[in-house]
Amino acid sequence: MTTVGSLIEWTTKNYPNKIGLIYEAKEQRWTYNEFNKKVNQFANGLVKLGVQKGDVVSAFLYNSSEFIVALFACAKIGAIYNPINYRLTAYELQYILNNAQSKVLLYETKLEEVIHEAINYGIKVESFIHVDKEKEASSHYFYKIIEENESKTPQVELTEDDHYILMYTSGTTGKPKGVLHSHRNMVHHSFLMNLCMGINSEDIGLAVAPLNHTAELHTSFLPRVQVGATNVILREFEPIQVLETLEKEKVTHMFAAPTMINMLLHVENFDTYNLSALRLVGYGGASMAPILIKKFLEKTNTELVQMLGTTEMGPVLTVLYSHEQLARPGSAGKAILTHEVKVVQTNEDGSPSHPDKECEVGEVGEIIVRGPCMMNEYYNLKEATDKALAHGWYHTGDMGSIDKDGYIWVHDRRDYRINSGSENIYPREIEDVLLEYDEVVDVAVLGKPDEEWGEIVVAFVVAKSDTLTEADLDNYIIKSKKVARFKRPREYYFIDELPKTASGKVQKFALADRLKEIMGGKNI
C-alpha cells in the first residue's frame, strides 16, 4: 500500500538491524526495528487518547526523534500530522492550532512559555504531550505513552488518497494557509528525490534544517527512510556542531539552504574538518551565487543539487543537477520527473493565469506547474484553493522566464514575498502589526538583498512626527508578540508618503527602485 506509514514498515522488514536514527541530544541510536517499534507504540497510545482517522495531531518541536516518531505514528493510524515552526509566537501558534482544529499537541521544555501564552489566548487542543519530562496532570509524557503501549502495528484501514500532512505556509493575506497533502503525493515525491539525488541504503543523512519545513522533511528525511538510509538528527543549525557531526558520523548526504552553506564556509578552520564522506548536498529556498558554488565545490569535492519548490508542490517542481551548477548558475533548472512546468502570461485583472497562454522564450510571466505531487487543497479555504489550482495547475505566484534550452529562471515574486534564510516572510502580516502603532501613518514592507540571509526585511514608514525612531518601532513589534522575531524589519526608512496608484494601491516597484538607489544600483 502506498502510504507514508508503509515506508518504515518496508524498511524495517528489509533492514531491521541497521541503524535508522541517531539523535545524540538524548543519546539515542535506534535500529530500524527499534525505531519502528516506538512508532507503533506511540501510534497505539494516540489511539488510546481518542485520536481517530482524520484528526489533526500538531507538533511544536525542534528537530528531534520524537518529531519523527510522531509523524510515522500519525501516518499509521490515519491522523493528519501538523508540524509547526518552533520560531512562531504564541499569537501565531494559537491561530494555527485553532484553524487546524488540532486535537493533540506535542511540545518540549524550551517552548513551554510559548505554549502557556497560547493557552491563555485560547486554544481548543484536547491533549498535550510533553516530550522531555512528566508534567502536571494536564499533560501526558511521550515516553510513558511508548512504555505503556504494545508494539504491534495498528490496524487502521487507510488508502493512499487519505490526508497525511497539514503544513502551514504564510499567505499574502497575512494569515497562514494550511496545505493538505495525501500519502500518495509524498510517497511519489520521495521516489523522485531518491532518483534525482541517488539516495540509497548506504547513505548517512544529516537532518539539521528544520524538519517542520517541507524542504528538509520531504526532500531528504522521508526519502532516506524509504530506502533504508541512516538519519542523524541535530536539533537546530549551529555551524561548528554541523561540521563536527559531518566528520564524526561520516555523513554522505544533507539538505541545506544557501545561507547555511555560506555560514559553514565561514567557520574558522573549516579546512581542518574531514568532510570526505559527504558526497551530495541538496539545497533550496533560493539559488546559490556562482562564487559560493565554486568555493563550496573547491573545498569539499561534494556534488550540489538545487531544488526549486513550494509547500504546495511537496515541495520540488524543478531541479538543477550537479553538472549544471556552474554551467547554469542562477537557474532553477528544469521540471522534475512526472511534472510539467510552464511560464505563462498574467492577467491584468488579477485572475489566474491560463496554461494555454505560454510566454515566448525570455519573456517574463508566472511560473505554473502540475503533477502528481500537487497539494490536495488549502484547508477549509475553497476560494483560495480554486484560485491556486485554477485550470488544474498550481499557480506559484513567482515571476520567471524560460530560456531556449528549457531552463527556468526565477525573476521576482509576484506578491513581493521575502525569502530570508529560506524562511518565507510575507509583508502584509508585518505591515498590519506596524499599522496598529499610533505613531505610524502608513507603511510598506519589502525585502532587501543581503549576502548572509539572501534577503532581510525592511520597512518604509510614514510617521506622524519626526520623533519616531527605528528603536521605537523595533521595540513595539517585539512587544506585540504578533510576529516571530525573525520576521521583524532590520532596517527602517522614513518617508513623507508612499507611492500609490490612483486606486490607492502601494507601488512597491517604486519603493524597490528607491531601495536600489540607496544600495547604489544593486538589483532587488
mmCIF file with all atom_site columns, N, CA and C in Angstrom, residues 206-253:
data_model
loop_
_atom_site.group_PDB
_atom_site.id
_atom_site.type_symbol
_atom_site.label_atom_id
_atom_site.label_alt_id
_atom_site.label_comp_id
_atom_site.label_asym_id
_atom_site.label_entity_id
_atom_site.label_seq_id
_atom_site.pdbx_PDB_ins_code
_atom_site.Cartn_x
_atom_site.Cartn_y
_atom_site.Cartn_z
_atom_site.occupancy
_atom_site.B_iso_or_equiv
_atom_site.pdbx_formal_charge
_atom_site.auth_seq_id
_atom_site.auth_comp_id
_atom_site.auth_asym_id
_atom_site.auth_atom_id
_atom_site.pdbx_PDB_model_num
ATOM 1   N N  . LEU A 1 206 ? 22.150 13.755 7.233  1.00 0.00 ? 206 LEU A N  1
ATOM 2   C CA . LEU A 1 206 ? 22.064 14.673 8.363  1.00 0.00 ? 206 LEU A CA 1
ATOM 3   C C  . LEU A 1 206 ? 20.839 15.564 8.206  1.00 0.00 ? 206 LEU A C  1
ATOM 4   N N  . ALA A 1 207 ? 19.986 15.573 9.229  1.00 0.00 ? 207 ALA A N  1
ATOM 5   C CA . ALA A 1 207 ? 18.815 16.458 9.260  1.00 0.00 ? 207 ALA A CA 1
ATOM 6   C C  . ALA A 1 207 ? 19.117 17.591 10.228 1.00 0.00 ? 207 ALA A C  1
ATOM 7   N N  . VAL A 1 208 ? 19.437 18.766 9.658  1.00 0.00 ? 208 VAL A N  1
ATOM 8   C CA . VAL A 1 208 ? 19.741 19.919 10.501 1.00 0.00 ? 208 VAL A CA 1
ATOM 9   C C  . VAL A 1 208 ? 18.886 21.121 10.123 1.00 0.00 ? 208 VAL A C  1
ATOM 10  N N  . ALA A 1 209 ? 18.441 21.190 8.870  1.00 0.00 ? 209 ALA A N  1
ATOM 11  C CA . ALA A 1 209 ? 17.440 22.197 8.514  1.00 0.00 ? 209 ALA A CA 1
ATOM 12  C C  . ALA A 1 209 ? 16.149 21.816 9.237  1.00 0.00 ? 209 ALA A C  1
ATOM 13  N N  . PRO A 1 210 ? 15.262 22.771 9.504  1.00 0.00 ? 210 PRO A N  1
ATOM 14  C CA . PRO A 1 210 ? 14.059 22.465 10.296 1.00 0.00 ? 210 PRO A CA 1
ATOM 15  C C  . PRO A 1 210 ? 13.191 21.375 9.672  1.00 0.00 ? 210 PRO A C  1
ATOM 16  N N  . LEU A 1 211 ? 12.894 20.352 10.447 1.00 0.00 ? 211 LEU A N  1
ATOM 17  C CA . LEU A 1 211 ? 12.012 19.275 9.979  1.00 0.00 ? 211 LEU A CA 1
ATOM 18  C C  . LEU A 1 211 ? 10.573 19.745 9.838  1.00 0.00 ? 211 LEU A C  1
ATOM 19  N N  . ASN A 1 212 ? 10.235 20.878 10.460 1.00 0.00 ? 212 ASN A N  1
ATOM 20  C CA . ASN A 1 212 ? 8.872  21.385 10.299 1.00 0.00 ? 212 ASN A CA 1
ATOM 21  C C  . ASN A 1 212 ? 8.675  22.058 8.954  1.00 0.00 ? 212 ASN A C  1
ATOM 22  N N  . HIS A 1 213 ? 9.742  22.198 8.174  1.00 0.00 ? 213 HIS A N  1
ATOM 23  C CA . HIS A 1 213 ? 9.656  22.709 6.809  1.00 0.00 ? 213 HIS A CA 1
ATOM 24  C C  . HIS A 1 213 ? 9.595  21.529 5.843  1.00 0.00 ? 213 HIS A C  1
ATOM 25  N N  . THR A 1 214 ? 8.850  21.700 4.783  1.00 0.00 ? 214 THR A N  1
ATOM 26  C CA . THR A 1 214 ? 8.734  20.628 3.794  1.00 0.00 ? 214 THR A CA 1
ATOM 27  C C  . THR A 1 214 ? 10.064 20.320 3.121  1.00 0.00 ? 214 THR A C  1
ATOM 28  N N  . ALA A 1 215 ? 10.980 21.304 3.064  1.00 0.00 ? 215 ALA A N  1
ATOM 29  C CA . ALA A 1 215 ? 12.250 21.100 2.371  1.00 0.00 ? 215 ALA A CA 1
ATOM 30  C C  . ALA A 1 215 ? 13.053 19.960 2.993  1.00 0.00 ? 215 ALA A C  1
ATOM 31  N N  . GLU A 1 216 ? 13.406 20.085 4.254  1.00 0.00 ? 216 GLU A N  1
ATOM 32  C CA . GLU A 1 216 ? 14.180 19.031 4.916  1.00 0.00 ? 216 GLU A CA 1
ATOM 33  C C  . GLU A 1 216 ? 13.384 17.732 5.008  1.00 0.00 ? 216 GLU A C  1
ATOM 34  N N  . LEU A 1 217 ? 12.139 17.859 5.436  1.00 0.00 ? 217 LEU A N  1
ATOM 35  C CA . LEU A 1 217 ? 11.328 16.666 5.687  1.00 0.00 ? 217 LEU A CA 1
ATOM 36  C C  . LEU A 1 217 ? 11.072 15.849 4.430  1.00 0.00 ? 217 LEU A C  1
ATOM 37  N N  . HIS A 1 218 ? 10.700 16.518 3.346  1.00 0.00 ? 218 HIS A N  1
ATOM 38  C CA . HIS A 1 218 ? 10.236 15.789 2.166  1.00 0.00 ? 218 HIS A CA 1
ATOM 39  C C  . HIS A 1 218 ? 11.248 15.668 1.029  1.00 0.00 ? 218 HIS A C  1
ATOM 40  N N  . THR A 1 219 ? 12.304 16.490 1.048  1.00 0.00 ? 219 THR A N  1
ATOM 41  C CA . THR A 1 219 ? 13.344 16.270 0.037  1.00 0.00 ? 219 THR A CA 1
ATOM 42  C C  . THR A 1 219 ? 14.393 15.293 0.532  1.00 0.00 ? 219 THR A C  1
ATOM 43  N N  . SER A 1 220 ? 14.498 15.148 1.852  1.00 0.00 ? 220 SER A N  1
ATOM 44  C CA . SER A 1 220 ? 15.635 14.398 2.374  1.00 0.00 ? 220 SER A CA 1
ATOM 45  C C  . SER A 1 220 ? 15.293 13.338 3.413  1.00 0.00 ? 220 SER A C  1
ATOM 46  N N  . PHE A 1 221 ? 14.629 13.723 4.516  1.00 0.00 ? 221 PHE A N  1
ATOM 47  C CA . PHE A 1 221 ? 14.420 12.746 5.588  1.00 0.00 ? 221 PHE A CA 1
ATOM 48  C C  . PHE A 1 221 ? 13.532 11.590 5.146  1.00 0.00 ? 221 PHE A C  1
ATOM 49  N N  . LEU A 1 222 ? 12.367 11.904 4.646  1.00 0.00 ? 222 LEU A N  1
ATOM 50  C CA . LEU A 1 222 ? 11.439 10.841 4.241  1.00 0.00 ? 222 LEU A CA 1
ATOM 51  C C  . LEU A 1 222 ? 12.029 9.958  3.137  1.00 0.00 ? 222 LEU A C  1
ATOM 52  N N  . PRO A 1 223 ? 12.649 10.536 2.108  1.00 0.00 ? 223 PRO A N  1
ATOM 53  C CA . PRO A 1 223 ? 13.271 9.685  1.078  1.00 0.00 ? 223 PRO A CA 1
ATOM 54  C C  . PRO A 1 223 ? 14.350 8.760  1.636  1.00 0.00 ? 223 PRO A C  1
ATOM 55  N N  . ARG A 1 224 ? 15.111 9.242  2.622  1.00 0.00 ? 224 ARG A N  1
ATOM 56  C CA . ARG A 1 224 ? 16.161 8.390  3.191  1.00 0.00 ? 224 ARG A CA 1
ATOM 57  C C  . ARG A 1 224 ? 15.557 7.211  3.954  1.00 0.00 ? 224 ARG A C  1
ATOM 58  N N  . VAL A 1 225 ? 14.471 7.457  4.672  1.00 0.00 ? 225 VAL A N  1
ATOM 59  C CA . VAL A 1 225 ? 13.790 6.348  5.364  1.00 0.00 ? 225 VAL A CA 1
ATOM 60  C C  . VAL A 1 225 ? 13.263 5.355  4.342  1.00 0.00 ? 225 VAL A C  1
ATOM 61  N N  . GLN A 1 226 ? 12.747 5.858  3.244  1.00 0.00 ? 226 GLN A N  1
ATOM 62  C CA . GLN A 1 226 ? 12.162 4.997  2.215  1.00 0.00 ? 226 GLN A CA 1
ATOM 63  C C  . GLN A 1 226 ? 13.147 3.956  1.691  1.00 0.00 ? 226 GLN A C  1
ATOM 64  N N  . VAL A 1 227 ? 14.422 4.324  1.601  1.00 0.00 ? 227 VAL A N  1
ATOM 65  C CA . VAL A 1 227 ? 15.410 3.399  1.027  1.00 0.00 ? 227 VAL A CA 1
ATOM 66  C C  . VAL A 1 227 ? 16.289 2.733  2.080  1.00 0.00 ? 227 VAL A C  1
ATOM 67  N N  . GLY A 1 228 ? 16.046 3.031  3.367  1.00 0.00 ? 228 GLY A N  1
ATOM 68  C CA . GLY A 1 228 ? 16.810 2.369  4.420  1.00 0.00 ? 228 GLY A CA 1
ATOM 69  C C  . GLY A 1 228 ? 18.125 3.036  4.760  1.00 0.00 ? 228 GLY A C  1
ATOM 70  N N  . ALA A 1 229 ? 18.264 4.318  4.504  1.00 0.00 ? 229 ALA A N  1
ATOM 71  C CA . ALA A 1 229 ? 19.475 5.047  4.882  1.00 0.00 ? 229 ALA A CA 1
ATOM 72  C C  . ALA A 1 229 ? 19.434 5.378  6.367  1.00 0.00 ? 229 ALA A C  1
ATOM 73  N N  . THR A 1 230 ? 20.573 5.770  6.907  1.00 0.00 ? 230 THR A N  1
ATOM 74  C CA . THR A 1 230 ? 20.664 6.198  8.304  1.00 0.00 ? 230 THR A CA 1
ATOM 75  C C  . THR A 1 230 ? 20.392 7.692  8.390  1.00 0.00 ? 230 THR A C  1
ATOM 76  N N  . ASN A 1 231 ? 19.683 8.107  9.456  1.00 0.00 ? 231 ASN A N  1
ATOM 77  C CA . ASN A 1 231 ? 19.346 9.525  9.637  1.00 0.00 ? 231 ASN A CA 1
ATOM 78  C C  . ASN A 1 231 ? 19.890 10.059 10.954 1.00 0.00 ? 231 ASN A C  1
ATOM 79  N N  . VAL A 1 232 ? 20.721 11.085 10.862 1.00 0.00 ? 232 VAL A N  1
ATOM 80  C CA . VAL A 1 232 ? 21.266 11.749 12.041 1.00 0.00 ? 232 VAL A CA 1
ATOM 81  C C  . VAL A 1 232 ? 20.510 13.053 12.225 1.00 0.00 ? 232 VAL A C  1
ATOM 82  N N  . ILE A 1 233 ? 20.005 13.291 13.432 1.00 0.00 ? 233 ILE A N  1
ATOM 83  C CA . ILE A 1 233 ? 19.206 14.494 13.704 1.00 0.00 ? 233 ILE A CA 1
ATOM 84  C C  . ILE A 1 233 ? 19.953 15.451 14.623 1.00 0.00 ? 233 ILE A C  1
ATOM 85  N N  . LEU A 1 234 ? 20.062 16.709 14.205 1.00 0.00 ? 234 LEU A N  1
ATOM 86  C CA . LEU A 1 234 ? 20.530 17.788 15.074 1.00 0.00 ? 234 LEU A CA 1
ATOM 87  C C  . LEU A 1 234 ? 19.347 18.708 15.349 1.00 0.00 ? 234 LEU A C  1
ATOM 88  N N  . ARG A 1 235 ? 19.251 19.195 16.575 1.00 0.00 ? 235 ARG A N  1
ATOM 89  C CA . ARG A 1 235 ? 18.089 19.997 16.973 1.00 0.00 ? 235 ARG A CA 1
ATOM 90  C C  . ARG A 1 235 ? 17.929 21.252 16.121 1.00 0.00 ? 235 ARG A C  1
ATOM 91  N N  . GLU A 1 236 ? 19.039 21.922 15.862 1.00 0.00 ? 236 GLU A N  1
ATOM 92  C CA . GLU A 1 236 ? 18.992 23.137 15.062 1.00 0.00 ? 236 GLU A CA 1
ATOM 93  C C  . GLU A 1 236 ? 20.373 23.395 14.457 1.00 0.00 ? 236 GLU A C  1
ATOM 94  N N  . PHE A 1 237 ? 20.430 24.374 13.577 1.00 0.00 ? 237 PHE A N  1
ATOM 95  C CA . PHE A 1 237 ? 21.666 24.649 12.859 1.00 0.00 ? 237 PHE A CA 1
ATOM 96  C C  . PHE A 1 237 ? 22.635 25.478 13.695 1.00 0.00 ? 237 PHE A C  1
ATOM 97  N N  . GLU A 1 238 ? 23.784 24.889 13.961 1.00 0.00 ? 238 GLU A N  1
ATOM 98  C CA . GLU A 1 238 ? 24.890 25.580 14.608 1.00 0.00 ? 238 GLU A CA 1
ATOM 99  C C  . GLU A 1 238 ? 26.143 25.142 13.833 1.00 0.00 ? 238 GLU A C  1
ATOM 100 N N  . PRO A 1 239 ? 26.766 26.047 13.081 1.00 0.00 ? 239 PRO A N  1
ATOM 101 C CA . PRO A 1 239 ? 27.806 25.670 12.109 1.00 0.00 ? 239 PRO A CA 1
ATOM 102 C C  . PRO A 1 239 ? 28.891 24.729 12.610 1.00 0.00 ? 239 PRO A C  1
ATOM 103 N N  . ILE A 1 240 ? 29.488 25.023 13.756 1.00 0.00 ? 240 ILE A N  1
ATOM 104 C CA . ILE A 1 240 ? 30.576 24.175 14.250 1.00 0.00 ? 240 ILE A CA 1
ATOM 105 C C  . ILE A 1 240 ? 30.056 22.782 14.592 1.00 0.00 ? 240 ILE A C  1
ATOM 106 N N  . GLN A 1 241 ? 28.897 22.699 15.230 1.00 0.00 ? 241 GLN A N  1
ATOM 107 C CA . GLN A 1 241 ? 28.313 21.395 15.562 1.00 0.00 ? 241 GLN A CA 1
ATOM 108 C C  . GLN A 1 241 ? 28.010 20.599 14.293 1.00 0.00 ? 241 GLN A C  1
ATOM 109 N N  . VAL A 1 242 ? 27.543 21.284 13.252 1.00 0.00 ? 242 VAL A N  1
ATOM 110 C CA . VAL A 1 242 ? 27.262 20.606 11.984 1.00 0.00 ? 242 VAL A CA 1
ATOM 111 C C  . VAL A 1 242 ? 28.543 20.008 11.405 1.00 0.00 ? 242 VAL A C  1
ATOM 112 N N  . LEU A 1 243 ? 29.606 20.789 11.372 1.00 0.00 ? 243 LEU A N  1
ATOM 113 C CA . LEU A 1 243 ? 30.869 20.291 10.819 1.00 0.00 ? 243 LEU A CA 1
ATOM 114 C C  . LEU A 1 243 ? 31.414 19.125 11.651 1.00 0.00 ? 243 LEU A C  1
ATOM 115 N N  . GLU A 1 244 ? 31.300 19.224 12.949 1.00 0.00 ? 244 GLU A N  1
ATOM 116 C CA . GLU A 1 244 ? 31.760 18.130 13.822 1.00 0.00 ? 244 GLU A CA 1
ATOM 117 C C  . GLU A 1 244 ? 30.953 16.857 13.567 1.00 0.00 ? 244 GLU A C  1
ATOM 118 N N  . THR A 1 245 ? 29.648 17.020 13.378 1.00 0.00 ? 245 THR A N  1
ATOM 119 C CA . THR A 1 245 ? 28.777 15.862 13.132 1.00 0.00 ? 245 THR A CA 1
ATOM 120 C C  . THR A 1 245 ? 29.044 15.255 11.757 1.00 0.00 ? 245 THR A C  1
ATOM 121 N N  . LEU A 1 246 ? 29.227 16.095 10.752 1.00 0.00 ? 246 LEU A N  1
ATOM 122 C CA . LEU A 1 246 ? 29.548 15.589 9.415  1.00 0.00 ? 246 LEU A CA 1
ATOM 123 C C  . LEU A 1 246 ? 30.793 14.709 9.466  1.00 0.00 ? 246 LEU A C  1
ATOM 124 N N  . GLU A 1 247 ? 31.781 15.149 10.219 1.00 0.00 ? 247 GLU A N  1
ATOM 125 C CA . GLU A 1 247 ? 33.040 14.395 10.334 1.00 0.00 ? 247 GLU A CA 1
ATOM 126 C C  . GLU A 1 247 ? 32.859 13.126 11.178 1.00 0.00 ? 247 GLU A C  1
ATOM 127 N N  . LYS A 1 248 ? 32.260 13.278 12.348 1.00 0.00 ? 248 LYS A N  1
ATOM 128 C CA . LYS A 1 248 ? 32.113 12.159 13.281 1.00 0.00 ? 248 LYS A CA 1
ATOM 129 C C  . LYS A 1 248 ? 31.273 11.021 12.713 1.00 0.00 ? 248 LYS A C  1
ATOM 130 N N  . GLU A 1 249 ? 30.119 11.359 12.122 1.00 0.00 ? 249 GLU A N  1
ATOM 131 C CA . GLU A 1 249 ? 29.194 10.327 11.649 1.00 0.00 ? 249 GLU A CA 1
ATOM 132 C C  . GLU A 1 249 ? 29.438 9.915  10.193 1.00 0.00 ? 249 GLU A C  1
ATOM 133 N N  . LYS A 1 250 ? 30.440 10.554 9.572  1.00 0.00 ? 250 LYS A N  1
ATOM 134 C CA . LYS A 1 250 ? 30.751 10.259 8.163  1.00 0.00 ? 250 LYS A CA 1
ATOM 135 C C  . LYS A 1 250 ? 29.510 10.431 7.271  1.00 0.00 ? 250 LYS A C  1
ATOM 136 N N  . VAL A 1 251 ? 28.875 11.573 7.453  1.00 0.00 ? 251 VAL A N  1
ATOM 137 C CA . VAL A 1 251 ? 27.642 11.899 6.729  1.00 0.00 ? 251 VAL A CA 1
ATOM 138 C C  . VAL A 1 251 ? 27.913 11.981 5.232  1.00 0.00 ? 251 VAL A C  1
ATOM 139 N N  . THR A 1 252 ? 27.007 11.392 4.454  1.00 0.00 ? 252 THR A N  1
ATOM 140 C CA . THR A 1 252 ? 27.155 11.382 2.995  1.00 0.00 ? 252 THR A CA 1
ATOM 141 C C  . THR A 1 252 ? 26.166 12.305 2.284  1.00 0.00 ? 252 THR A C  1
ATOM 142 N N  . HIS A 1 253 ? 25.075 12.666 2.957  1.00 0.00 ? 253 HIS A N  1
ATOM 143 C CA . HIS A 1 253 ? 24.016 13.442 2.298  1.00 0.00 ? 253 HIS A CA 1
ATOM 144 C C  . HIS A 1 253 ? 23.349 14.375 3.291  1.00 0.00 ? 253 HIS A C  1
#
